[in-house]
Amino acid sequence: MTPPAESPNGSSSEPPGGSSSGSSAEPSTDLDGLGLQPERTLLAWQRTIALMVVVGLLFLRGSLVPGDDNVPEAPLVLRVATMTVLLVLGLVLGVHLGLRWRGSEHGKRAPGTGGPPLHVARPWAMAVLCAGVLVLSGVLMLTVLLGF
Amino acid sequence: MGSETGPGDTRGTKRSVDYRFTLANERTFLAWIRTALAILAGAVAVLHLLPLDWAQVPRTAVGLVLAALAGVITVYAPLRWYRVQRIMSRGGPLKMSLLPVITTFAVGLVCALVLLGNLL
């Protein structure tokens, strides 16, 4: 697992590699071992889950001006149900991420490998997230098309 | 899929992937999902949230195009993640994704619809 020459994501926030401390006794991957990359990924997960809940709230809110209804609006029961589904999915994802984060010692050491984790969340969490977005998109399209 | 190292990484002959690459791949997936959510927020705003003086047809069309685009991105993003993950574990060159082009054209179409709807 040698560090690659170029940045994997091309961003400027990449920590400098081990080149500056190559002559010291510290291992060259020490800077990467600070957990910056896993932490960035965890923050990306948190942003995404928060955005999913916010978009769900927008859908729950309905029209800002009551009576402006030339596009059929979803019934309140359906909107509340969608929001509940999104909240449950967000909660499941949050608990999963928290447990994994704690289990990997804040992204420093994954159990088993000893190095930083290859993934912050398991692949099923990605499927859960996609399911949440698809539910919202599907409910939005179906209610407009079916004309509730 | 449920293993610790993810797909393509469990076979013994595969080379191990640097964790920074897999995490960058995961963040790219999340960025696409956030893009889909932002587009979905636009669809909700056009269809329900904002008081717009548009006719029903262009309003519904813009909202549906946006919601459908969000759906397409949400289906494509995990497939793209899986494909990149597999390519990385094999060591081949990454292929270009078609999704940025699709997104650009769909957003451009929505812009044209909004402009025409306001001008005509």
XYZ file of C-alpha atoms in Angstrom:
268
model
C 0.000 0.000 0.000
C 2.397 2.680 -1.181
C 1.033 6.179 -1.448
C 0.409 7.197 -5.049
C 2.348 9.967 -6.699
C -0.640 12.085 -7.571
C -3.626 13.174 -5.614
C -6.485 10.688 -5.969
C -9.108 13.401 -6.105
C -7.195 16.297 -7.592
C -8.178 18.674 -4.835
C -5.829 21.088 -3.185
C -6.633 19.951 0.314
C -4.606 16.799 -0.030
C -2.096 16.561 2.778
C 1.496 16.598 1.579
C 2.734 13.073 1.193
C 5.614 11.489 2.990
C 8.257 13.118 0.813
C 9.194 15.837 3.295
C 9.646 13.440 6.177
C 11.204 10.653 4.191
C 14.510 10.732 6.007
C 13.059 10.658 9.502
C 12.243 7.550 11.439
C 8.533 8.211 11.096
C 6.772 6.070 8.520
C 5.967 8.006 5.370
C 2.273 7.308 5.691
C 2.102 9.038 9.045
C 0.470 12.187 7.672
C -2.184 10.092 5.990
C -2.666 8.202 9.218
C -4.108 11.323 10.818
C -7.472 10.304 9.512
C -8.026 13.320 7.275
C -9.309 11.392 4.280
C -11.758 9.234 6.269
C -12.912 12.358 8.118
C -13.584 14.196 4.849
C -15.598 11.218 3.681
C -17.562 11.125 6.932
C -18.343 14.832 6.560
C -19.501 14.202 2.987
C -21.853 11.529 4.310
C -23.204 13.902 6.946
C -23.781 16.658 4.371
C -25.601 14.236 2.104
C -27.885 12.848 4.812
C -28.679 16.359 6.048
C -29.520 17.478 2.513
C -31.800 14.480 2.028
C -33.753 15.417 5.175
C -33.915 19.095 4.124
C -35.327 18.240 0.686
C -37.841 15.973 2.413
C -38.857 18.892 4.627
C -39.335 21.111 1.548
C -41.637 18.465 0.090
C -43.481 18.197 3.409
C -43.924 21.970 3.548
C -45.999 22.160 0.397
C -46.926 25.417 -1.280
C -45.697 28.628 0.297
C -48.912 30.303 -0.843
C -52.026 28.244 -0.057
C -54.426 28.033 -2.944
C -51.726 28.210 -5.593
C -52.558 24.766 -6.847
C -52.451 24.536 -10.619
C -50.154 21.534 -10.163
C -51.852 18.839 -8.072
C -50.246 18.555 -4.654
C -49.608 15.297 -2.844
C -51.993 14.638 0.056
C -50.639 15.453 3.501
C -50.661 11.798 4.596
C -48.372 10.857 1.706
C -46.022 13.749 2.405
C -45.787 12.860 6.096
C -45.194 9.195 5.201
C -42.392 10.161 2.780
C -40.795 12.359 5.401
C -41.012 9.534 7.955
C -39.316 7.123 5.557
C -36.531 9.641 4.896
C -36.058 10.286 8.620
C -35.853 6.553 9.371
C -33.321 6.026 6.558
C -31.288 9.004 7.784
C -31.351 7.601 11.309
C -30.223 4.147 10.134
C -27.398 5.700 8.106
C -26.362 7.950 10.990
C -26.218 5.070 13.468
C -24.315 2.902 10.976
C -21.781 5.655 10.297
C -21.369 6.389 14.003
C -20.773 2.743 14.873
C -18.294 2.274 12.009
C -16.525 5.509 12.906
C -16.135 4.419 16.503
C -15.136 0.902 15.459
C -12.351 2.213 13.241
C -10.975 4.510 15.987
C -12.160 7.679 14.221
C -11.052 6.490 10.816
C -7.492 5.661 11.850
C -7.547 1.897 12.112
C -10.049 -0.413 10.534
C -10.530 -3.657 12.457
C -8.732 -6.443 10.648
C -6.437 -4.489 8.343
C -4.811 -2.133 10.825
C -4.800 0.713 8.292
C -7.414 3.365 7.619
C -10.727 1.924 6.426
C -11.228 1.458 2.688
C -14.812 2.644 3.051
C -16.397 4.860 5.681
C -19.774 3.172 5.169
C -20.583 -0.285 3.908
C -21.946 -0.588 0.375
C -25.464 -1.343 1.640
C -25.529 2.138 3.154
C -25.067 3.553 -0.348
C -28.029 1.470 -1.514
C -30.106 2.781 1.405
C -29.202 6.366 0.505
C -30.082 5.813 -3.156
C -33.369 4.221 -2.102
C -34.253 7.308 -0.079
C -33.576 9.672 -2.989
C -35.452 7.412 -5.403
C -38.471 7.256 -3.077
C -38.623 11.037 -2.946
C -38.178 11.388 -6.708
C -40.751 8.673 -7.417
C -43.365 10.077 -5.044
C -42.907 13.548 -6.541
C -43.304 12.319 -10.124
C -46.175 9.914 -9.431
C -48.285 12.418 -7.522
C -47.943 14.936 -10.356
C -48.585 12.374 -13.096
C -51.513 10.670 -11.377
C -52.991 14.041 -10.412
C -53.815 13.613 -6.753
C -20.706 -6.809 -1.188
C -20.903 -6.987 2.561
C -17.231 -7.635 3.123
C -14.961 -5.109 4.736
C -12.888 -4.458 1.649
C -15.731 -4.130 -0.819
C -16.196 -5.581 -4.277
C -13.273 -6.671 -6.387
C -10.919 -6.554 -3.466
C -11.584 -9.909 -1.925
C -9.846 -12.063 -4.527
C -6.335 -12.939 -3.558
C -4.776 -12.131 -6.913
C -6.125 -8.600 -7.023
C -3.805 -5.858 -5.959
C -4.803 -3.932 -2.868
C -6.184 -0.472 -3.555
C -4.926 2.585 -1.720
C -7.571 3.657 0.778
C -7.346 7.253 -0.465
C -8.593 6.155 -3.874
C -11.505 4.154 -2.487
C -12.482 7.002 -0.180
C -12.272 9.489 -3.073
C -14.535 7.172 -5.049
C -16.982 7.098 -2.143
C -16.967 10.897 -1.940
C -17.580 11.169 -5.677
C -20.614 8.938 -5.249
C -21.863 11.141 -2.419
C -21.288 14.286 -4.492
C -23.453 12.841 -7.276
C -26.182 12.012 -4.757
C -26.050 15.577 -3.452
C -26.336 16.826 -7.027
C -29.434 14.665 -7.467
C -30.883 15.999 -4.205
C -30.257 19.612 -5.260
C -32.012 18.975 -8.590
C -34.851 17.322 -6.678
C -35.133 20.405 -4.468
C -35.498 22.439 -7.665
C -38.258 20.113 -8.830
C -40.102 20.450 -5.509
C -39.738 24.231 -5.672
C -41.095 24.451 -9.223
C -43.946 21.982 -8.716
C -45.195 22.822 -5.235
C -43.248 25.363 -3.233
C -43.129 28.588 -5.218
C -46.055 30.668 -6.408
C -45.289 30.808 -10.141
C -47.382 32.460 -12.826
C -46.619 29.735 -15.329
C -49.165 27.680 -17.163
C -49.607 24.172 -15.850
C -47.953 22.428 -18.809
C -44.487 24.084 -18.744
C -44.482 24.001 -14.970
C -45.213 20.277 -14.883
C -42.737 19.626 -17.704
C -39.879 21.439 -15.954
C -40.633 19.745 -12.647
C -40.867 16.288 -14.185
C -37.664 16.687 -16.213
C -35.817 17.738 -13.059
C -37.253 14.895 -10.973
C -36.481 12.348 -13.700
C -32.926 13.655 -14.020
C -32.486 13.241 -10.265
C -33.727 9.670 -10.586
C -31.316 8.891 -13.439
C -28.367 10.288 -11.474
C -29.381 8.311 -8.382
C -29.485 5.062 -10.366
C -26.245 5.775 -12.215
C -24.140 6.935 -9.241
C -23.828 3.558 -7.443
C -23.200 1.767 -10.765
C -20.404 4.211 -11.524
C -19.000 3.739 -8.016
C -18.986 -0.032 -8.444
C -17.394 0.159 -11.903
C -14.597 2.463 -10.716
C -14.057 0.235 -7.699
C -13.633 -2.798 -9.960
C -11.311 -0.982 -12.370
C -9.150 0.226 -9.500
C -8.742 -3.250 -8.073
C -7.730 -4.554 -11.516
C -5.406 -1.665 -12.263
C -6.843 -0.653 -15.637
C -7.418 2.893 -16.919
C -10.554 4.690 -15.796
C -13.200 5.227 -18.449
C -15.033 8.480 -18.995
C -18.487 8.759 -17.527
C -21.448 9.768 -19.674
C -23.349 11.235 -16.757
C -21.857 14.777 -16.798
C -22.910 15.129 -20.447
C -26.439 13.869 -19.692
C -26.733 16.209 -16.715
C -25.468 19.180 -18.728
C -27.919 18.615 -21.551
C -30.868 18.057 -19.206
C -30.100 21.196 -17.185
C -29.639 23.119 -20.438
C -33.016 21.838 -21.630
C -34.649 23.025 -18.416
C -32.993 26.441 -18.793
C -34.310 26.694 -22.360
C -37.810 25.686 -21.216
C -37.797 28.316 -18.472
C -36.476 31.011 -20.823
C -38.965 30.207 -23.578
C -41.788 29.962 -21.082
C -41.010 33.431 -19.788
C -40.377 35.041 -23.181
C -43.291 33.629 -25.147
